[in-house]
Coordinates of C-alpha atoms in Angstrom, one line a residue:
X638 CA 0.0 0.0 0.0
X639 CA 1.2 3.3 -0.9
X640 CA 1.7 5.4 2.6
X641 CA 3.5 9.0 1.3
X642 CA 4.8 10.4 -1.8
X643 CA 7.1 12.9 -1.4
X644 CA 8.4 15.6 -4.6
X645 CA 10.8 17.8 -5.3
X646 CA 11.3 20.4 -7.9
X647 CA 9.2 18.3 -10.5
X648 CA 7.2 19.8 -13.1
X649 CA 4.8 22.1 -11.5
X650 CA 5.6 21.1 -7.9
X651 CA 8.2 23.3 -5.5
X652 CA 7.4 20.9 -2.6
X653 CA 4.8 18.2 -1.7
X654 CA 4.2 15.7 0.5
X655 CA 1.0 13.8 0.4
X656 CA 0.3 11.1 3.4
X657 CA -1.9 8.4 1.7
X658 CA -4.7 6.6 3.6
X659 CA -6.2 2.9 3.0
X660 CA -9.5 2.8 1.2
X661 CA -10.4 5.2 -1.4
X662 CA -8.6 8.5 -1.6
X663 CA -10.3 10.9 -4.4
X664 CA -8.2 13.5 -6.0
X665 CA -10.3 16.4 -7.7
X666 CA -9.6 20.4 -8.7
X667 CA -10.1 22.6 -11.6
X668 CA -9.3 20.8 -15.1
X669 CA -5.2 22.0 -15.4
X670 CA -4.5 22.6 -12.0
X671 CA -2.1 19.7 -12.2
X672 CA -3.6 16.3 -11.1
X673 CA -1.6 14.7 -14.4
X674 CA 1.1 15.8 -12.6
X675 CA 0.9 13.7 -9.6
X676 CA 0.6 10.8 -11.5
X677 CA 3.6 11.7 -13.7
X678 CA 5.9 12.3 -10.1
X679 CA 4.6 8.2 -9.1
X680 CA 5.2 6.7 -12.8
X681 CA 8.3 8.4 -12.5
X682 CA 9.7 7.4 -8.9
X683 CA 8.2 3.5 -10.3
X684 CA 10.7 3.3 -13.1
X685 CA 7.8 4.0 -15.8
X686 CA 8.8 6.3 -19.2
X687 CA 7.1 9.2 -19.0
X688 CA 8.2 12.9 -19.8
X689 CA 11.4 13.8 -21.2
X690 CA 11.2 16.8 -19.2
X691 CA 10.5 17.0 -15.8
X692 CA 12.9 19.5 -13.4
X693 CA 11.1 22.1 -12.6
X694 CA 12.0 25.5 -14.2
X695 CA 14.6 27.8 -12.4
X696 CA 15.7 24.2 -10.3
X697 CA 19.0 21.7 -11.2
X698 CA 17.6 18.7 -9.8
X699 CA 14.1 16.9 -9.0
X700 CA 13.4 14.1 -6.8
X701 CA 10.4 11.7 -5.8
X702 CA 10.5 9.6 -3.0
X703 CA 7.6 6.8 -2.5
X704 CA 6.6 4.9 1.0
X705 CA 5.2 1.4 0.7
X706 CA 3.8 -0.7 3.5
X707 CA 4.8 -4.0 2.2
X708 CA 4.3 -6.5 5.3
X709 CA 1.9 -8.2 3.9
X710 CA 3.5 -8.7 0.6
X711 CA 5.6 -11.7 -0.3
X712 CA 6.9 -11.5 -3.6
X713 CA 7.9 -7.8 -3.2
X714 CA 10.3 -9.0 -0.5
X715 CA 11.4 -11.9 -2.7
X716 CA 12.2 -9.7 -5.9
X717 CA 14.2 -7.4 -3.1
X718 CA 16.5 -10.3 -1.9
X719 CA 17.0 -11.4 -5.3
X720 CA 18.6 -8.6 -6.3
X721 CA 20.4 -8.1 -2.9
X722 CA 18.6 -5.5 -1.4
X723 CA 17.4 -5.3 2.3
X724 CA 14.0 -6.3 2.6
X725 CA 11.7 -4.5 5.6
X726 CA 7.9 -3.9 6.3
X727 CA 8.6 -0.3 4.7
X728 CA 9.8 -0.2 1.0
X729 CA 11.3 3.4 -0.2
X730 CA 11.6 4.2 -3.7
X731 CA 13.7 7.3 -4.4
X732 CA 14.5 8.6 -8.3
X733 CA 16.1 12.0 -9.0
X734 CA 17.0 13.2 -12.1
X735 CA 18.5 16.3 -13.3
X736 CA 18.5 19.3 -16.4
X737 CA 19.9 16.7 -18.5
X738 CA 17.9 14.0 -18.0
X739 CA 20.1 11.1 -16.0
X740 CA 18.3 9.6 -13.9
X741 CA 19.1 8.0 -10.5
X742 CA 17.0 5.0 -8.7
X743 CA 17.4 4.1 -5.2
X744 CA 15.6 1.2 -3.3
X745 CA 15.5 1.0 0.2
X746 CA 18.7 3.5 0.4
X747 CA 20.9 1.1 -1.9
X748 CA 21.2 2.6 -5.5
X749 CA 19.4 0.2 -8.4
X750 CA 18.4 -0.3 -11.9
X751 CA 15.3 1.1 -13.7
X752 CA 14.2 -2.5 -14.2
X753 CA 14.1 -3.3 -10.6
X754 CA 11.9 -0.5 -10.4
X755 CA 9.5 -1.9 -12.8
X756 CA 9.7 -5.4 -11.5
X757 CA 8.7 -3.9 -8.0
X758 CA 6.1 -1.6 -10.0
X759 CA 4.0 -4.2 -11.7
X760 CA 3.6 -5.4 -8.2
X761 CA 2.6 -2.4 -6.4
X762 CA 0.3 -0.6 -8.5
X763 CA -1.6 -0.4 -11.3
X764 CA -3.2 2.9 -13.0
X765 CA -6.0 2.8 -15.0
X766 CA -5.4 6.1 -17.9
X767 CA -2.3 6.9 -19.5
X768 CA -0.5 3.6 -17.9
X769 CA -3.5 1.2 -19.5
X770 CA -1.0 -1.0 -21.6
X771 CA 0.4 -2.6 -18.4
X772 CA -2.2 -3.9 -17.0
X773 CA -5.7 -5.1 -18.4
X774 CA -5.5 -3.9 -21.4
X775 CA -2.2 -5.9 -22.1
X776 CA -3.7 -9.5 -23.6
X777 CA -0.2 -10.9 -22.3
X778 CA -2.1 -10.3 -18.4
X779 CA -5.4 -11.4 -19.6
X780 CA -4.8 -15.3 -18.6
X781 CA -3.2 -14.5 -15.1
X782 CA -6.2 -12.5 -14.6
X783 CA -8.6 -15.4 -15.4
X784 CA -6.7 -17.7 -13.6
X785 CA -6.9 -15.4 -10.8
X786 CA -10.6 -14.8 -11.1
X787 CA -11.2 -18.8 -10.7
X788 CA -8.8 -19.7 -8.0
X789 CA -6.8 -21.3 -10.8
X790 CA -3.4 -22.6 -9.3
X791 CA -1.7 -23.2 -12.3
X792 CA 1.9 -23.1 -10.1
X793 CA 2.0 -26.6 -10.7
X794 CA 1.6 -26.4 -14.4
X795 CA 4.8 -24.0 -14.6
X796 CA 6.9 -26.4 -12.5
X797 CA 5.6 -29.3 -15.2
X798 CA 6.8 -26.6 -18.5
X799 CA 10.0 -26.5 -16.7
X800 CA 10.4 -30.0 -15.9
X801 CA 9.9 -30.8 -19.9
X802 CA 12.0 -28.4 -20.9
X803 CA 14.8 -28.9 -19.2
X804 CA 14.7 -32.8 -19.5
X805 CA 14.3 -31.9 -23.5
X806 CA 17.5 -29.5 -23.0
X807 CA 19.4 -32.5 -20.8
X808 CA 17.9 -34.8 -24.5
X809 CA 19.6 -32.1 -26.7
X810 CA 22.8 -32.3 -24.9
X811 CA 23.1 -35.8 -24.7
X812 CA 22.3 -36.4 -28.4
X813 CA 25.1 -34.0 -29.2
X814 CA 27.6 -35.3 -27.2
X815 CA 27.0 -38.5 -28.3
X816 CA 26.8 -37.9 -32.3
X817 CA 30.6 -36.2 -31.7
X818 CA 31.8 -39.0 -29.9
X819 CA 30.4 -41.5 -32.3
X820 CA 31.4 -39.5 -35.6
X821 CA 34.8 -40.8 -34.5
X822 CA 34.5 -44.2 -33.2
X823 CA 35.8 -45.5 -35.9
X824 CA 39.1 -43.6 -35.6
X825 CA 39.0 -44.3 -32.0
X826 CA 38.7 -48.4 -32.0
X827 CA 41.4 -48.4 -34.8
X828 CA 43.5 -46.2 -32.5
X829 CA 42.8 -48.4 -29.7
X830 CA 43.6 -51.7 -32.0
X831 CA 47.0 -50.3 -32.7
X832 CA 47.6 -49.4 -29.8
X833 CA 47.2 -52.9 -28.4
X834 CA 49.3 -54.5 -30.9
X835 CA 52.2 -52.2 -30.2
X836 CA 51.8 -52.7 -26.5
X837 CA 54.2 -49.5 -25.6
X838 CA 55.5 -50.6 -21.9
X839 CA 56.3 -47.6 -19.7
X840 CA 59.9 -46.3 -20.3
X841 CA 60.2 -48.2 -22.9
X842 CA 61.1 -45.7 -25.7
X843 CA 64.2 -44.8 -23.5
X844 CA 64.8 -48.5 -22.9
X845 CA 65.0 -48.6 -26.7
X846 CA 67.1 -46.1 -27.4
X847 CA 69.8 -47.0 -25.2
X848 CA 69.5 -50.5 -26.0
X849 CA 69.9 -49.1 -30.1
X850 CA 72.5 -46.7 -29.4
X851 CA 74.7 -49.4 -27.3
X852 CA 74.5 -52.1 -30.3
X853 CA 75.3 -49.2 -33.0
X854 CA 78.6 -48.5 -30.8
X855 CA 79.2 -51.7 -30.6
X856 CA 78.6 -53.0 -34.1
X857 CA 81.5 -49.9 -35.1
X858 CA 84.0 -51.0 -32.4
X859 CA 83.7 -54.8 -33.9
X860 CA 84.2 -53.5 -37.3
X861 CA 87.5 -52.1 -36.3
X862 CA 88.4 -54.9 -34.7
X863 CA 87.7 -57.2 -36.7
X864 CA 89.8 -55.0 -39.3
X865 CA 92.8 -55.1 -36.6
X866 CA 92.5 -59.2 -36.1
X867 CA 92.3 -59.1 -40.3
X868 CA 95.9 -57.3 -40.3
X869 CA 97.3 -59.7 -37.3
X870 CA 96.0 -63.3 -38.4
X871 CA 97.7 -65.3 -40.2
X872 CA 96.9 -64.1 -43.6
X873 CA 97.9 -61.0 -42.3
X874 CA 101.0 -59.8 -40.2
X875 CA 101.1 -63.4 -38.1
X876 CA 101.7 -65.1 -41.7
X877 CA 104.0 -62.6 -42.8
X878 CA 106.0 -62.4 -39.8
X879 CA 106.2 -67.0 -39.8
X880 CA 107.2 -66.8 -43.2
X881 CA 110.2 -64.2 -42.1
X882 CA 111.0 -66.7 -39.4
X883 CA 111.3 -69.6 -41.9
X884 CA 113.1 -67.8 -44.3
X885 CA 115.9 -66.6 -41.5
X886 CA 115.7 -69.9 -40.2
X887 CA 117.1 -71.1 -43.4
X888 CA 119.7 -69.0 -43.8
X889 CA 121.1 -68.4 -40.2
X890 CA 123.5 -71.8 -40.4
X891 CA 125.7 -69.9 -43.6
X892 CA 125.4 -66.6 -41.9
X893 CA 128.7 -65.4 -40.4
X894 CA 127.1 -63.8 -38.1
X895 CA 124.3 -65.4 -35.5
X896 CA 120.7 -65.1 -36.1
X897 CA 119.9 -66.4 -33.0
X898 CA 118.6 -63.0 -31.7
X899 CA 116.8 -62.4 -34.6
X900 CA 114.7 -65.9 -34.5
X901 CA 114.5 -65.2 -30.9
X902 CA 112.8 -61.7 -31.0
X903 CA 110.6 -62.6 -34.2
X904 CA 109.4 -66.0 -32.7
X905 CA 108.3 -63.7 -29.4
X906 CA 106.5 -61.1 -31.4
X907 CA 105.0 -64.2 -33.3
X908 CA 103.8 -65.2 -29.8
X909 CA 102.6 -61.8 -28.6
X910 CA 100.4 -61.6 -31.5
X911 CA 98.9 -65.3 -31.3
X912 CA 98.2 -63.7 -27.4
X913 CA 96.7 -61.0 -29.3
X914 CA 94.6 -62.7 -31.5
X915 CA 93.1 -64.5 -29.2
X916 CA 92.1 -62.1 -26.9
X917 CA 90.7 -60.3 -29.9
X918 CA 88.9 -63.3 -31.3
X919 CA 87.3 -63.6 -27.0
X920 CA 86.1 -59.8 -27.3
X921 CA 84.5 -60.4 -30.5
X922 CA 83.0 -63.6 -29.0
X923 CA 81.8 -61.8 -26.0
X924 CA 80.3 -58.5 -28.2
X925 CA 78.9 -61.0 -30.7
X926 CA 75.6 -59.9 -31.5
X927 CA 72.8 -60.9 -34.2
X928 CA 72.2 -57.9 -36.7
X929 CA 68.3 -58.8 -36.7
X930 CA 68.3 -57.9 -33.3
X931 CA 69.3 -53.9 -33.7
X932 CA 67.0 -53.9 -36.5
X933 CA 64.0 -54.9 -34.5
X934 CA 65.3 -52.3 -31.7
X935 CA 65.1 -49.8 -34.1
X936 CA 61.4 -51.1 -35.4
X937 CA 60.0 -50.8 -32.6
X938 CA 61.8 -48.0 -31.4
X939 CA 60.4 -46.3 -34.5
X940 CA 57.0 -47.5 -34.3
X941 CA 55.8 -46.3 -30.7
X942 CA 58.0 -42.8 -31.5
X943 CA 55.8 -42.4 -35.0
X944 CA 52.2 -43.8 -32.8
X945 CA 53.4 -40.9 -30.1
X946 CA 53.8 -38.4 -33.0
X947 CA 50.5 -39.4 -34.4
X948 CA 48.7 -38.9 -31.5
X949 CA 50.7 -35.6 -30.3
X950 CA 51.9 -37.0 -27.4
X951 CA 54.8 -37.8 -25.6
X952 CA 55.7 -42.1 -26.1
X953 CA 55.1 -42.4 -21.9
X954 CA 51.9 -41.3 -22.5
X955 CA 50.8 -43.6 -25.0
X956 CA 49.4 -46.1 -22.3
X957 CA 47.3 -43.6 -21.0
X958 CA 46.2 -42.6 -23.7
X959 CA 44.9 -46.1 -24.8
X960 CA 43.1 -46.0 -21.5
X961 CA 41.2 -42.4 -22.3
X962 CA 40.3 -44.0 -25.6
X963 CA 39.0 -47.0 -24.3
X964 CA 37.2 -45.0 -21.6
X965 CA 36.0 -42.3 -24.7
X966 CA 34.4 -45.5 -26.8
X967 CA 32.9 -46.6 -23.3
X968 CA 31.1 -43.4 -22.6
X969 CA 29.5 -43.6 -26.2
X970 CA 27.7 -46.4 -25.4
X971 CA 26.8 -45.0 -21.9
X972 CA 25.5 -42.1 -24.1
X973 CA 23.1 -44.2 -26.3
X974 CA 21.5 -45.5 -23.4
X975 CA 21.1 -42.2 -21.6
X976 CA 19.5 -40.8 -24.6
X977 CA 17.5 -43.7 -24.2
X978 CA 16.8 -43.1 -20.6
X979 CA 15.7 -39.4 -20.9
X980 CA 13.5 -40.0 -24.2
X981 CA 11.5 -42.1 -21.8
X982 CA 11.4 -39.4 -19.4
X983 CA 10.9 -36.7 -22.0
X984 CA 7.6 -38.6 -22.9
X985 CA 6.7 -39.3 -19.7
X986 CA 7.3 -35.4 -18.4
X987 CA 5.5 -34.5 -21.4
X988 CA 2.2 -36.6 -21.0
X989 CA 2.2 -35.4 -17.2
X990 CA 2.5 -31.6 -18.9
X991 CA -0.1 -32.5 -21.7
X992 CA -2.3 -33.8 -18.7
X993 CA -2.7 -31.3 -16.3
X994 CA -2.8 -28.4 -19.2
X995 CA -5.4 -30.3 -20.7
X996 CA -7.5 -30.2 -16.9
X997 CA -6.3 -26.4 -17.1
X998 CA -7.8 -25.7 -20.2
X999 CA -11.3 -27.1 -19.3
X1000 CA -11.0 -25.1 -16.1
X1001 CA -10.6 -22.1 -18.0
X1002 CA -12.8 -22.3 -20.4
X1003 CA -15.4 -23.2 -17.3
X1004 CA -14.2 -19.7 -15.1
X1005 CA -14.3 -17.4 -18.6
X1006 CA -18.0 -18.2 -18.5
X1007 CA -18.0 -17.8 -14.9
X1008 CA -16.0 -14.4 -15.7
X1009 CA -18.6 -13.2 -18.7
X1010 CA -21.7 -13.6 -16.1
X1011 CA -20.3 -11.5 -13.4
X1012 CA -19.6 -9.2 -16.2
X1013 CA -23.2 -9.1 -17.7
X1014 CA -23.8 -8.3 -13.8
X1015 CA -21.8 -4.9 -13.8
X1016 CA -22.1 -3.6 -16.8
X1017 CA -26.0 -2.6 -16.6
X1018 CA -25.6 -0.4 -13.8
X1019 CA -22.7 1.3 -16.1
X1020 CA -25.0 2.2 -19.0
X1021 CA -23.2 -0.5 -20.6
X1022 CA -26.1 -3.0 -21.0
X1023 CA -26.3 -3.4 -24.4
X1024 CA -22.0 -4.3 -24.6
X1025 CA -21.1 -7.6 -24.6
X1026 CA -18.0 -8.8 -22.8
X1027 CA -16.4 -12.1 -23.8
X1028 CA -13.7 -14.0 -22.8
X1029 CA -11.7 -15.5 -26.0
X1030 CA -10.1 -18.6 -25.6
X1031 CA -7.6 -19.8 -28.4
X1032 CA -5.2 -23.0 -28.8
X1033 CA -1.6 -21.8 -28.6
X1034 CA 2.4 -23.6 -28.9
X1035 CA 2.5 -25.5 -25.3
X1036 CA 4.3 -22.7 -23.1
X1037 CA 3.9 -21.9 -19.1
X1038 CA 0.8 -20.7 -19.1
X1039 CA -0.6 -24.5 -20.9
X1040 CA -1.9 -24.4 -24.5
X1041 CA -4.7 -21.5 -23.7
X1042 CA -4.4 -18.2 -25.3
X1043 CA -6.8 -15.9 -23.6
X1044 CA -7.9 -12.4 -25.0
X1045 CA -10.5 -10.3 -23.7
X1046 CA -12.6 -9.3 -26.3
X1047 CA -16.0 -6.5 -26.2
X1048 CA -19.0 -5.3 -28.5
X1049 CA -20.0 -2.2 -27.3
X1050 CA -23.7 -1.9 -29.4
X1051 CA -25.9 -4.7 -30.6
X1052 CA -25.1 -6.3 -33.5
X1053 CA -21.8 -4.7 -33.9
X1054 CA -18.5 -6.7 -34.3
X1055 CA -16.3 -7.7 -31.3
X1056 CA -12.7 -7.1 -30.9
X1057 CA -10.0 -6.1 -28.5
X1058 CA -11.2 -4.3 -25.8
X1059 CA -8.5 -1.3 -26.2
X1060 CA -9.6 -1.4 -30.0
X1061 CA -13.1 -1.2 -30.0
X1062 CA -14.5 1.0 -26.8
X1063 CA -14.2 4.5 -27.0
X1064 CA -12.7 6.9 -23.8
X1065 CA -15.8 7.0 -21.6
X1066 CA -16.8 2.8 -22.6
X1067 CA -13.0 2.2 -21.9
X1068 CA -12.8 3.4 -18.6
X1069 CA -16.1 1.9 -17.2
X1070 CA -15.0 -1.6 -18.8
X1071 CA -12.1 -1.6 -17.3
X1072 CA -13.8 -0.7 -13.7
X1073 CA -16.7 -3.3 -14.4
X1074 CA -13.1 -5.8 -15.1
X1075 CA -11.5 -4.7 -11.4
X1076 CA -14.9 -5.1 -9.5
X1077 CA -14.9 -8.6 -11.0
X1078 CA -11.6 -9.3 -10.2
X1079 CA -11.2 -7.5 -6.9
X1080 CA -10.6 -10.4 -4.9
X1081 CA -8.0 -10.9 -6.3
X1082 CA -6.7 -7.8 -5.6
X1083 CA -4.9 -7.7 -1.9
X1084 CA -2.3 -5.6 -0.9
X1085 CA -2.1 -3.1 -4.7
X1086 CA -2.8 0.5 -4.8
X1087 CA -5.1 1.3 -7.4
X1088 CA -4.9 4.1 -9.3
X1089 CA -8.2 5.5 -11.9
X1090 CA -7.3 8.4 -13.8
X1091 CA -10.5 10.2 -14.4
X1092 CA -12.2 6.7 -15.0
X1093 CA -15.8 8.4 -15.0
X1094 CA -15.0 10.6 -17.9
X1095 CA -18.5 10.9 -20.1
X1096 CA -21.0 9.7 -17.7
X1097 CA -23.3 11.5 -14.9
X1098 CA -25.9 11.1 -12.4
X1099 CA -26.5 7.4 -11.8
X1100 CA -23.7 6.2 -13.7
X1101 CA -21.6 8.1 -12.1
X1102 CA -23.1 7.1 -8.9
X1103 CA -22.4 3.3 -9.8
X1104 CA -18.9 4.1 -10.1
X1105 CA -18.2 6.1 -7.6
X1106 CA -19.9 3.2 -5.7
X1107 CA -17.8 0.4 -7.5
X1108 CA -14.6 2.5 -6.7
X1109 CA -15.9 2.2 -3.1
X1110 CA -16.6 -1.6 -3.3
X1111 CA -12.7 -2.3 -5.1
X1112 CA -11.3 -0.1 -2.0
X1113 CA -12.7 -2.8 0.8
X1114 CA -10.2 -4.8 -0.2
X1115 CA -7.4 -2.6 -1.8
X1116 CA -5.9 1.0 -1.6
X1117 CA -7.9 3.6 -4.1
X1118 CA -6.5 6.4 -5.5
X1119 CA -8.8 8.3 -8.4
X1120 CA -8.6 11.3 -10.4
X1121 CA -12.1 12.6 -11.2
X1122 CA -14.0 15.6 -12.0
X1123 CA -17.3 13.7 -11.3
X1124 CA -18.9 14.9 -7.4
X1125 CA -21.2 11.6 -7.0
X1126 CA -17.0 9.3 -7.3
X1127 CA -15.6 12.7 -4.9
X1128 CA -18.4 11.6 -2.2
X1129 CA -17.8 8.0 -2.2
X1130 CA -14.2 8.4 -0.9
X1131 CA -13.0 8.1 2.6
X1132 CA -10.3 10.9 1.9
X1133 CA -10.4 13.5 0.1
X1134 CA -7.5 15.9 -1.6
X1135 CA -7.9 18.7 -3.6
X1136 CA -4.9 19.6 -6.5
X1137 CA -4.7 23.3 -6.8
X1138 CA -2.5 25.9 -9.2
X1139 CA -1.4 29.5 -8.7
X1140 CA 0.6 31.5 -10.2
X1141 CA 3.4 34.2 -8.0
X1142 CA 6.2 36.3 -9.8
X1143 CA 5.7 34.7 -13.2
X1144 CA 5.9 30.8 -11.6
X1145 CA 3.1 28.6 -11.8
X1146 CA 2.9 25.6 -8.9
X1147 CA 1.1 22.9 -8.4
X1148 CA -0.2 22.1 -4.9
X1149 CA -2.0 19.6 -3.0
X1150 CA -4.4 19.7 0.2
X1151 CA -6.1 17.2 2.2
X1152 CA -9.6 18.5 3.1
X1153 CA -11.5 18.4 6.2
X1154 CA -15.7 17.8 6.3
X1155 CA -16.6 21.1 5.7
X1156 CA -13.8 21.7 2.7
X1157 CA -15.4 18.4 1.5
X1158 CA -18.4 19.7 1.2
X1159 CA -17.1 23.2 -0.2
X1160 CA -15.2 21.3 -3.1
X1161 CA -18.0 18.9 -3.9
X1162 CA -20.7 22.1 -4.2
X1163 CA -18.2 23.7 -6.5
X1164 CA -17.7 20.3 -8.8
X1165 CA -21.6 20.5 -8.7
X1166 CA -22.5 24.4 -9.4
X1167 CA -19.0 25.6 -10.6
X1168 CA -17.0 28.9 -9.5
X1169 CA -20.1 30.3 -7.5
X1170 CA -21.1 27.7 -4.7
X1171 CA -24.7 28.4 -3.7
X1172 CA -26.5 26.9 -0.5
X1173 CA -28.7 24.6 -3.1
X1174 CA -25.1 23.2 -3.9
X1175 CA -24.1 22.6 -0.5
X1176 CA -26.9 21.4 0.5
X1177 CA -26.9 18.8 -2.7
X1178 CA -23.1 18.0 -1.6
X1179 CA -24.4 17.3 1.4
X1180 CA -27.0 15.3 0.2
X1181 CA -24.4 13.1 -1.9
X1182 CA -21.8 13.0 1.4

């Protein structure tokens, strides 16, 4: 419930502050005097697009503060704390905005956006006039408001929508994920397959290579050897060296001189280099090593290095990388059968959904008769009796709200054609459906402020009456607030304020006054005679009071 508004240096307005009562508070004054204004300065501080211009002349800044009473209201609170904002009993709106037209939003002391405003705003109130699109007039509200009429709790429905959805988003995922992993089984279980043949042991590329590099050392030092024990044996320097032996060995008897020394020395180099061959012959014996063997190092040394490059990973890795593979071609067939698992439950979600819309959808079409009756009920005292009021009910794309599309549709004169109610009624019709619409729907209504912007425009005497007196009934339940120029709506309220504009040194305000009884009764005479209040006027004020 609105409790105060507060302004500053807006439009007209120097400074106001207006203390709002429960029930219905009527707001009346000379046509101009500014009562627009009032409900520019709360469409403003509620976040709602409005003027461009709204500092008052000769000021730099202008400001609107709002007081809520929100104790009773739940999802107010709840929209606070979601967006981290201190929730109390009292809510406190404050907007400022200066010459060039930033604006500033403040709830509760802590500075916000303009959206949390409106989010808070579609809560709090509603006003019937220049603010029609967002509430019944908007087709988008129609079914809430239906479903509200009936007692409709179509909570449950929304928690079905959301179950089916996201079990059809969890279906999406999975069928995804599982068409990119099977696109390359193929590459994967030949991967795996040559993996397993090759068998890579860990270490075993270093293994290799120390293994290969030893034999290629080897295999060099043997062929140098082996060159050596060529030179020494005995088609080499051993023969060479016997045959020198023989042939000195011949001649030494004719020699003059002894060859003794010379056999000698020859026969123990002979010796040394039989010694020597045959420790060359045991090295070779003991390095001895099958060619075949460093070629199959070298294979397989090769092969994992060339399955590690093919893969882009280092050789240790290879094992676990066979594992991830394994585990990759595993999950694929884990996939298929949760795709398999959540198709059931998508069908099952979606028969549950399909189920309880369908129940929805009778119930609706039941309460929109139920609706159109206590419709036919209002509209006669209205001067409406020959409209018709209909509740359109059309077969939409499954969403939230079920497979119901509802529209409020009107005929204003016999005969004539129906349509959308904002389409077809003119000013006066508007403004009397759209009461006869909150009467019917006031129960459902707790906790709002109200707000009817001269909602009686084009009717008089008992019309006038009836909605001064359907204004009353709405307030039992729900804060009032209404605009009118009609005195029959003035005398129904419980509190009365009268908007006022003067003009001082070339400045025109805008001011605001709560009236006592007798100030009532002055205001209503004048609504009812004009400028000159007689005593017949009074007394017919009176009369109305």
């Amino acid at each position: 419930m609105l409790r105060g508004l507060y302004i500053t240096d807006l439009l007209l307005i120097d400074k106001l502050e207006l203390n709002f009562q429960p029930g219905l508070n009527v707001l009346t004054g000379e046509t101009g005097a500014g009562k627009s204004i009032l409900l520019d300065s709360l469409g403003f501080v509620l976040g709602w697009r409005g003027r461009s211009s709204l500092v008052r002349e000769g000021a730099n800044n202008g400001e609107v503060i709002a007081y809520f009473d929100i104790k009773n209201s739940v999802s107010v609170k709840e929209i606070l704390k979601s967006s981290g904002i201190p929730a109390t009993d009292e809510l406190i709106l404050r907007r400022t905005v200066n010459l060039e037209g930033r604006k500033t939003s403040y709830v509760n002391d802590k500075r916000c956006s303009g959206e949390i405003l409106r989010k808070l705003s579609d809560i709090l109130v509603e006003i019937h006039g220049q603010f029609d699109d967002r509430g019944l007039l908007n087709p988008k509200s129609h079914i809430d408001l239906l479903d509200n009429f009936g007692n409709i709790n179509s909570f449950k429905l929304r928690l079905l929508w959301k179950e089916y959805r996201k079990t059809e988003t969890e279906l999406n995922d999975a069928k995804l994920s599982y068409f990119d992993a099977i696109k390359d089984n193929d590459y994967i279980k030949h991967s795996i397959d040559e993996l397993q043949k090759l068998s890579p042991e860990d270490g075993e590329d270093e293994l290799l290579d120390i293994r290969r590099r030893s034999m290629q050392s080897s295999q060099k030092i043997r062929g140098d050897i082996e060159k050596a024990s060529e030179l020494i044996n005995e088609s080499g320097a051993e023969g060479l060296l016997t045959d020198a032996i023989r042939w000195i060995e011949g001649v030494s008897n004719d020699a003059e001189d002894s060859l003794e020394n010379v056999i000698s020395n020859l026969s123990s180099s002979l010796s040394n280099l039989s010694n020597a061959q045959q420790y060359i012959d045991k090295y070779l014996s003991l390095t001895d090593f099958n060619p075949l063997e460093l070629e199959k190092v070298e294979e397989r040394l090769f092969a994992i290095r060339a399955l590690a490059r093919k893969h882009d990973i280092l050789p240790d890795n290879l094992n676990t990388f066979s594992l991830e593979l394994i585990q990759k071609l595993e999950n694929s067939k884990l996939s298929a059968q949760e795709i398999i698992n959540l198709e059931e439950k998508l069908s099952e979600s979606k028969a549950n959904y399909d189920k309880y819309a369908s129940d929805l959808s009778k119930l609706r079409k039941k309460t929109a008769k139920e609706l159109e009756r206590a419709m036919v009920n209002e509209l006669g005292p209205l001067k409406l009796e020959n409209s018709r009021f209909i509740v359109n009910i059309d077969t939409k794309k499954s969403s939230e709200d079920g497979f119901d599309e509802v529209t409020f549709i009107v005929s204003t004169n016999l005969g004539a054609p129906a349509g959308p109610i904002n389409k077809i009624a003119s000013g006066g019709e508007l403004s009397r459906f759209l009461l006869a619409l909150k009467v019917c729907l006031t129960k459902t209504n707790q906790n709002l402020t109200m707000i009817f912007d001269e909602i009686d425009r084009g009717v008089g005497g008992a019309t006038a009456d009836a909605v001064g007196q359907r204004l009353a009934d709405i307030a039992i339940s729900s804060q009032v607030l209404v605009v009118t120029h009609s005195p029959q709506v003035a005398a129904k309220g419980a509190h009365h304020w009268q908007v006022n504009k003067s003009t001082m040194n070339r400045v025109t305000t805008s001011t605001v006054i709560q009236l006592d009884e007798n100030a009532r009764i002055n205001e209503i005479a004048r609504m009812l005679s004009g400028d000159k209040i007689t005593p017949e006027a009074r007394a017919a004020a009176q009369a109305l009071l």
